[in-house]
Short mmCIF file of C-alpha atoms in Angstrom, two decimals:
data_model
loop_
_atom_site.label_atom_id
_atom_site.label_comp_id
_atom_site.label_asym_id
_atom_site.label_seq_id
_atom_site.Cartn_x
_atom_site.Cartn_y
_atom_site.Cartn_z
CA MET A 1442 46.71 -43.12 -53.46
CA ARG A 1443 43.77 -41.16 -51.92
CA LEU A 1444 42.56 -44.09 -49.71
CA VAL A 1445 46.25 -44.39 -48.63
CA ALA A 1446 46.65 -40.59 -47.78
CA TRP A 1447 43.27 -41.06 -45.54
CA LEU A 1448 44.51 -43.66 -43.79
CA LEU A 1449 47.64 -41.98 -43.06
CA LEU A 1450 45.58 -38.71 -41.99
CA LEU A 1451 42.96 -40.60 -40.02
CA PRO A 1452 44.94 -40.87 -36.45
CA TRP A 1453 45.62 -36.95 -36.93
CA ALA A 1454 42.14 -36.14 -37.58
CA LEU A 1455 40.71 -38.28 -34.51
CA ALA A 1456 43.33 -36.60 -32.21
CA SER A 1457 42.63 -33.10 -33.12
CA SER A 1458 38.65 -33.66 -33.20
CA PRO A 1459 37.02 -32.40 -30.08
CA VAL A 1460 34.62 -35.30 -29.93
CA GLU A 1461 37.14 -37.97 -28.61
CA PRO A 1462 38.12 -36.40 -25.41
CA ALA A 1463 34.62 -34.88 -24.77
CA ARG A 1464 33.16 -38.66 -25.11
CA GLN A 1465 35.66 -39.84 -22.64
CA ALA A 1466 34.89 -37.31 -20.14
CA ALA A 1467 31.16 -37.72 -20.62
CA GLU A 1468 31.82 -41.59 -20.26
CA ALA A 1469 34.02 -40.60 -16.94
CA TRP A 1470 31.28 -38.14 -15.63
CA LEU A 1471 28.21 -40.65 -16.04
CA ALA A 1472 30.32 -43.10 -14.16
CA GLY A 1473 30.88 -40.82 -11.29
CA LYS A 1474 34.50 -40.35 -11.79
CA LEU A 1475 34.56 -36.55 -12.34
CA SER A 1476 31.70 -35.39 -9.62
CA PRO A 1477 32.03 -35.31 -5.94
CA SER A 1478 29.16 -36.15 -4.40
CA LEU A 1479 27.15 -33.04 -2.07
CA GLU A 1480 28.04 -35.18 0.86
CA GLU A 1481 31.66 -35.08 0.49
CA VAL A 1482 31.39 -31.27 0.00
CA LEU A 1483 29.58 -30.90 3.34
CA ARG A 1484 31.87 -32.79 5.10
CA ALA A 1485 35.00 -31.68 3.88
CA SER A 1486 37.36 -29.67 5.96
CA PRO A 1487 37.69 -25.80 5.47
CA GLU A 1488 40.64 -26.55 3.65
CA GLU A 1489 39.21 -28.95 1.09
CA ALA A 1490 35.51 -27.49 0.85
CA PRO A 1491 36.36 -24.66 -1.54
CA GLY A 1492 38.11 -27.10 -3.90
CA LEU A 1493 35.56 -29.69 -3.65
CA LEU A 1494 32.69 -27.13 -4.25
CA GLU A 1495 34.35 -25.62 -7.21
CA ARG A 1496 34.75 -29.14 -8.67
CA TYR A 1497 30.96 -29.85 -7.76
CA ALA A 1498 29.96 -26.48 -9.83
CA LEU A 1499 31.81 -27.36 -12.57
CA PHE A 1500 31.11 -31.27 -12.78
CA PRO A 1501 27.62 -31.66 -11.22
CA PRO A 1502 26.78 -35.01 -10.54
CA PRO A 1503 24.49 -36.66 -13.38
CA PRO A 1504 21.09 -36.97 -12.57
CA LYS A 1505 19.58 -40.70 -11.50
CA GLY A 1506 18.52 -42.47 -14.51
CA LEU A 1507 20.16 -40.39 -17.14
CA SER A 1508 20.54 -42.01 -20.35
CA LEU A 1509 23.28 -40.91 -22.67
CA ASN A 1510 23.63 -41.12 -26.57
CA LEU A 1511 27.34 -40.83 -27.03
CA ASP A 1512 26.96 -41.67 -30.85
CA SER A 1513 25.30 -38.15 -32.12
CA PRO A 1514 27.60 -35.40 -30.79
CA ARG A 1515 27.21 -31.84 -32.11
CA VAL A 1516 30.16 -29.87 -31.81
CA GLU A 1517 29.59 -25.87 -30.89
CA GLY A 1518 33.02 -24.20 -30.73
CA ASN A 1519 34.51 -25.44 -27.77
CA ARG A 1520 31.43 -27.53 -26.83
CA VAL A 1521 30.46 -30.88 -27.52
CA LEU A 1522 26.70 -31.84 -26.99
CA PHE A 1523 25.19 -35.28 -26.66
CA PRO A 1524 21.31 -36.25 -26.45
CA ALA A 1525 20.49 -37.28 -23.38
CA ALA A 1526 17.33 -37.82 -21.27
CA VAL A 1527 16.01 -38.46 -17.93
CA GLY A 1528 12.89 -40.58 -18.09
CA GLU A 1529 10.76 -38.26 -20.46
CA GLU A 1530 12.80 -35.34 -20.06
CA VAL A 1531 14.95 -34.60 -22.96
CA GLY A 1532 17.86 -32.53 -22.85
CA GLU A 1533 21.73 -32.58 -23.75
CA VAL A 1534 24.81 -33.40 -21.69
CA VAL A 1535 27.33 -30.53 -22.51
CA VAL A 1536 31.12 -30.98 -22.46
CA VAL A 1537 33.28 -27.84 -22.30
CA LEU A 1538 36.67 -28.31 -23.50
CA GLU A 1539 39.88 -26.11 -23.15
CA GLY A 1540 43.08 -27.46 -24.99
CA GLY A 1541 41.58 -30.88 -25.36
CA GLU A 1542 40.85 -31.28 -21.52
CA ALA A 1543 37.18 -31.10 -20.05
CA LYS A 1544 36.46 -28.27 -18.06
CA ARG A 1545 33.04 -28.74 -17.62
CA VAL A 1546 30.40 -31.18 -17.87
CA TYR A 1547 26.80 -31.07 -17.21
CA PHE A 1548 23.27 -31.85 -18.22
CA ARG A 1549 21.08 -29.29 -19.78
CA PRO A 1550 17.18 -30.34 -19.91
CA GLN A 1551 15.50 -28.82 -22.79
CA GLY A 1552 12.78 -27.08 -20.61
CA LEU A 1553 15.98 -25.23 -18.56
CA SER A 1554 17.46 -23.92 -21.96
CA LEU A 1555 16.55 -20.26 -23.14
CA PRO A 1556 13.84 -20.86 -26.11
CA GLY A 1557 15.51 -20.68 -29.37
CA TYR A 1558 13.45 -17.64 -30.71
CA LEU A 1559 15.26 -15.45 -28.10
CA LEU A 1560 18.46 -16.15 -29.71
CA SER A 1561 17.21 -14.72 -33.11
CA PRO A 1562 18.07 -11.34 -34.75
CA LEU A 1563 14.12 -10.77 -34.93
CA ALA A 1564 14.01 -11.50 -31.42
CA GLY A 1565 16.56 -8.73 -30.70
CA TRP A 1566 15.17 -6.04 -32.75
CA GLY A 1567 11.60 -6.85 -31.29
CA PHE A 1568 13.00 -6.36 -27.80
CA LEU A 1569 14.62 -3.05 -28.95
CA LEU A 1570 11.12 -1.87 -30.50
CA LEU A 1571 9.28 -2.96 -27.02
CA SER A 1572 11.86 -0.90 -25.14
CA LEU A 1573 11.57 1.98 -27.09
CA PHE A 1574 7.72 1.64 -27.21
CA TRP A 1575 7.44 1.52 -23.34
CA GLY A 1576 9.85 4.55 -22.79
CA PHE A 1577 7.34 6.52 -25.60
CA LEU A 1578 4.40 5.34 -23.29
CA LEU A 1579 5.97 6.69 -20.18
CA LEU A 1580 6.53 10.09 -21.61
CA GLN A 1581 2.77 10.40 -22.81
CA PRO A 1582 -0.40 10.52 -21.22
CA SER A 1583 -0.98 6.69 -20.56
CA PRO A 1584 -1.99 4.17 -17.96
CA PHE A 1585 1.80 3.09 -18.06
CA ARG A 1586 2.93 6.64 -17.12
CA ALA A 1587 0.02 6.82 -14.48
CA TRP A 1588 1.20 3.54 -13.01
CA LEU A 1589 4.76 4.83 -12.96
CA LEU A 1590 3.87 7.92 -11.06
CA GLU A 1591 1.75 5.86 -8.95
CA ALA A 1592 4.63 3.60 -7.89
CA PHE A 1593 6.69 6.71 -6.98
CA SER A 1594 4.03 7.94 -4.82
CA LEU A 1595 3.95 4.72 -3.10
CA LEU A 1596 7.63 4.85 -2.27
CA ARG A 1597 7.18 8.11 -0.80
CA ALA A 1598 4.30 7.34 1.17
CA HIS A 1599 5.94 4.27 2.84
CA ARG A 1600 9.36 6.03 2.64
CA GLY A 1601 10.50 4.59 6.15
CA LEU A 1602 9.87 1.08 4.79
CA TYR A 1603 11.39 1.67 1.72
CA LEU A 1604 14.49 2.90 3.17
CA PHE A 1605 14.81 0.13 5.84
CA THR A 1606 14.55 -2.44 2.83
CA ASN A 1607 17.09 -0.65 0.78
CA LEU A 1608 19.59 -0.43 3.87
CA LEU A 1609 18.91 -4.13 5.04
CA LEU A 1610 19.62 -5.64 1.73
CA TYR A 1611 22.24 -3.41 -0.05
CA GLY A 1612 23.67 -4.03 3.55
CA LEU A 1613 24.07 -7.84 3.24
CA PHE A 1614 25.25 -7.31 -0.19
CA ALA A 1615 28.25 -5.27 1.20
CA LEU A 1616 28.46 -7.82 4.00
CA GLY A 1617 29.07 -10.66 1.71
CA SER A 1618 31.30 -8.48 -0.51
CA VAL A 1619 33.56 -7.89 2.85
CA LEU A 1620 33.62 -11.50 3.82
CA ALA A 1621 35.08 -12.76 0.53
CA TYR A 1622 38.12 -10.66 1.23
CA GLY A 1623 38.76 -13.26 4.20
CA MET A 1624 37.60 -16.38 1.94
CA PRO A 1625 38.81 -15.65 -1.67
CA GLU A 1626 39.06 -19.36 -2.52
CA MET A 1627 35.35 -20.05 -1.16
CA ALA A 1628 33.79 -17.19 -2.75
CA ARG A 1629 35.38 -18.25 -6.27
CA ALA A 1630 33.88 -21.61 -5.56
CA VAL A 1631 30.56 -19.93 -5.04
CA GLN A 1632 30.94 -17.94 -8.31
CA ALA A 1633 31.66 -20.95 -10.13
CA LEU A 1634 28.05 -22.14 -8.98
CA PHE A 1635 26.39 -19.11 -10.38
CA GLY A 1636 28.66 -19.35 -13.73
CA GLY A 1637 27.47 -23.27 -14.06
CA ALA A 1638 23.74 -21.98 -13.44
CA LEU A 1639 23.79 -19.29 -16.12
CA GLU A 1640 25.96 -21.75 -18.62
CA ALA A 1641 23.09 -24.47 -18.03
CA ILE A 1642 20.55 -22.18 -19.37
CA GLY A 1643 22.33 -21.44 -22.63
CA LEU A 1644 22.81 -17.93 -21.77
CA GLU A 1645 26.45 -18.24 -23.19
CA LYS A 1646 25.07 -18.59 -26.49
CA ALA A 1647 23.43 -15.43 -26.47
CA THR A 1648 26.72 -13.36 -26.16
CA GLY A 1649 27.79 -13.94 -29.58
CA LYS A 1650 24.52 -12.93 -31.06
CA GLY A 1651 24.91 -9.13 -30.51
CA ILE A 1652 23.58 -6.46 -27.86
CA LEU A 1653 20.02 -6.70 -28.86
CA VAL A 1654 19.88 -10.14 -28.44
CA LEU A 1655 21.62 -10.52 -25.29
CA ALA A 1656 19.73 -7.82 -23.76
CA GLY A 1657 16.45 -9.39 -24.62
CA ALA A 1658 18.12 -12.99 -23.10
CA ILE A 1659 19.28 -10.93 -19.82
CA PHE A 1660 15.68 -9.48 -19.46
CA HIS A 1661 13.79 -12.77 -20.29
CA TRP A 1662 15.76 -14.65 -17.45
CA ASN A 1663 15.94 -11.76 -14.68
CA PHE A 1664 12.15 -11.01 -15.30
CA GLY A 1665 11.05 -14.41 -15.36
CA GLN A 1666 13.01 -16.52 -13.08
CA GLY A 1667 14.36 -13.40 -10.51
CA LEU A 1668 11.40 -10.90 -10.31
CA PHE A 1669 8.31 -13.20 -10.97
CA LEU A 1670 9.22 -16.42 -9.58
CA THR A 1671 11.13 -15.71 -6.81
CA GLY A 1672 10.07 -12.25 -6.12
CA LEU A 1673 6.58 -11.81 -7.04
CA LEU A 1674 5.36 -15.26 -6.08
CA PRO A 1675 6.66 -15.45 -2.39
CA ALA A 1676 5.71 -11.75 -2.06
CA LEU A 1677 2.42 -12.63 -2.30
CA LEU A 1678 2.41 -14.89 0.92
CA LEU A 1679 2.32 -11.55 2.86
CA GLY A 1680 6.02 -10.39 2.16
CA ILE A 1681 7.91 -12.44 4.73
CA PRO A 1682 9.35 -15.02 2.49
CA VAL A 1683 10.60 -13.00 -0.24
CA LEU A 1684 12.40 -11.06 2.42
CA LEU A 1685 13.99 -13.93 3.85
CA LEU A 1686 14.79 -15.20 0.31
CA ASN A 1687 16.30 -11.83 -0.75
CA ALA A 1688 18.25 -11.63 2.43
CA LEU A 1689 19.82 -14.97 1.64
CA ARG A 1690 20.47 -14.13 -1.89
CA TYR A 1691 22.10 -10.67 -1.44
CA LEU A 1692 24.42 -11.86 1.11
CA VAL A 1693 25.72 -14.83 -1.51
CA PHE A 1694 25.53 -12.28 -4.16
CA GLY A 1695 27.89 -9.92 -2.32
CA PHE A 1696 30.25 -12.90 -1.73
CA ALA A 1697 30.16 -13.91 -4.99
CA LEU A 1698 30.56 -10.69 -6.78
CA SER A 1699 32.88 -8.95 -4.56
CA PRO A 1700 35.67 -6.51 -5.69
CA ALA A 1701 38.02 -9.27 -3.75
CA LEU A 1702 37.19 -11.52 -7.03
CA LEU A 1703 36.24 -8.74 -9.62
CA GLY A 1704 38.89 -6.31 -8.99
CA ALA A 1705 38.72 -3.21 -11.42
CA ALA A 1706 35.87 -4.81 -13.22
CA PHE A 1707 33.57 -4.47 -10.23
CA LEU A 1708 33.30 -0.59 -10.86
CA VAL A 1709 32.13 -1.24 -14.62
CA HIS A 1710 29.84 -3.75 -13.31
CA LEU A 1711 28.35 -1.87 -10.38
CA PRO A 1712 25.53 -0.21 -12.33
CA THR A 1713 24.24 -3.47 -13.58
CA LEU A 1714 24.20 -4.67 -9.66
CA VAL A 1715 22.62 -1.60 -8.51
CA LEU A 1716 19.76 -1.46 -11.07
CA GLU A 1717 19.25 -5.46 -10.93
CA LEU A 1718 19.24 -5.64 -7.06
CA GLN A 1719 16.85 -2.43 -6.86
CA ALA A 1720 14.53 -4.44 -9.01
CA TYR A 1721 14.51 -7.04 -6.34
CA ILE A 1722 14.37 -4.72 -3.54
CA LEU A 1723 11.32 -2.87 -4.87
CA VAL A 1724 9.42 -6.40 -5.09
CA THR A 1725 10.18 -7.11 -1.60
CA PHE A 1726 9.28 -3.75 -0.31
CA GLY A 1727 5.90 -4.29 -2.21
CA GLY A 1728 5.68 -7.62 -0.12
CA LEU A 1729 6.23 -5.75 3.07
CA VAL A 1730 3.40 -3.22 2.16
CA LEU A 1731 0.93 -5.93 1.43
CA LEU A 1732 1.68 -7.55 4.97
CA ALA A 1733 1.51 -3.90 6.43
CA LYS A 1734 -1.81 -3.04 4.90
CA THR A 1735 -3.41 -6.61 5.47
CA ALA A 1736 -2.37 -6.27 9.09
CA GLY A 1737 -3.29 -2.52 9.47
CA GLY A 1738 -7.05 -3.35 8.24
CA GLU A 1739 -6.83 -1.76 5.04
CA GLY A 1740 -7.07 -5.14 3.18
CA TYR A 1741 -5.05 -7.70 1.22
CA ARG A 1742 -6.64 -6.26 -1.97
CA LYS A 1743 -4.81 -2.63 -1.31
CA GLY A 1744 -1.90 -4.49 -0.17
CA LEU A 1745 -1.84 -6.50 -3.43
CA ARG A 1746 -2.02 -3.06 -5.61
CA ALA A 1747 0.99 -1.83 -4.05
CA LEU A 1748 2.85 -4.88 -4.54
CA LEU A 1749 1.86 -5.34 -8.14
CA LEU A 1750 3.09 -1.25 -8.66
CA THR A 1751 5.99 -1.99 -7.28
CA PHE A 1752 6.73 -5.35 -9.63
CA TYR A 1753 5.87 -3.18 -12.62
CA LEU A 1754 8.50 -0.51 -11.32
CA GLY A 1755 11.29 -3.43 -10.92
CA ALA A 1756 10.32 -4.51 -14.36
CA LEU A 1757 11.27 -1.33 -15.62
CA PHE A 1758 14.65 -1.42 -13.41
CA LEU A 1759 15.17 -4.51 -14.93
CA LEU A 1760 14.82 -3.25 -18.51
CA LEU A 1761 17.40 -0.67 -17.86
CA ALA A 1762 19.68 -3.04 -16.45
CA ALA A 1763 19.53 -5.77 -19.37
CA TRP A 1764 20.36 -2.96 -21.74
CA TYR A 1765 23.41 -1.90 -19.68
CA GLU A 1766 24.36 -5.46 -18.97
CA ALA A 1767 24.47 -6.17 -22.40
CA TRP A 1768 26.62 -3.12 -23.71
CA GLU A 1769 28.87 -4.03 -20.60
CA VAL A 1770 29.92 -7.33 -22.03
CA SER A 1771 29.87 -6.92 -25.51
CA ALA A 1772 31.67 -3.38 -25.42
CA LEU A 1773 33.64 -3.38 -22.13
CA LEU A 1774 34.39 -6.61 -20.97
#
């Protein structure tokens, strides 16, 4: 009787399992049936482009040479993950389901994901202790406090250049926000691209781990990818590369994070935007001070110290932004 009951229930169990629709979606995605090519997106008419760009964000084309193991799925809520690899680079293909339908499919290399230790409660408590210790050192006579005061002195000494950097970059963000009112569908597509990038690194896993873990994960990403890799490193090349990079980035950020899309949530998210964008403005300003001091005959070394001071101050702004954004996501949104 048990065998008969199991056989009768088997079709229902297979239908209710997320694995089979996820497997079918992964196969279709691998065969190129779900993803528009970048060439299609670029050649699309203005009417078709937003839809194709959003689909490109949700179903980015599989990398060439991708091998996919459909026999060993792992289910995490509404996500089904299949082991995959491109050559020696291992990772996983993630299928996001809603109502049994695939809403997103993408390949996530292992190296792109947030380190597993960042998602542990211990890491969250460690980040809290680090933040409190940093705050304590800023209130005491210490090198950390001395660097902070020196950084503020630098802003005062070059207030004209600092004001120019703020007006330019915040202004480009505002311009992007205004443009989104005229092209809301395209703005939503660009927003989907950003959402896909954040999901690809696994940041969604941190959202259910509490404020401490989420704050640490946000700081790790913004500091490593934003302030260091796309901030400090290009700023070392006499400031111009980081200025051009952030000019484009702020225009696109404003376009994707406009009140036209966020509505009332924009006001809630505004402190996060001000703090995070200020961090990148600071390192851009530091790169321009490096250029000014080098061109003015003071030497690259003095300019480098100015850049490192702005990098330090930017990290402090990102720390504050991470705590606010984690609270915002967990408690308000």
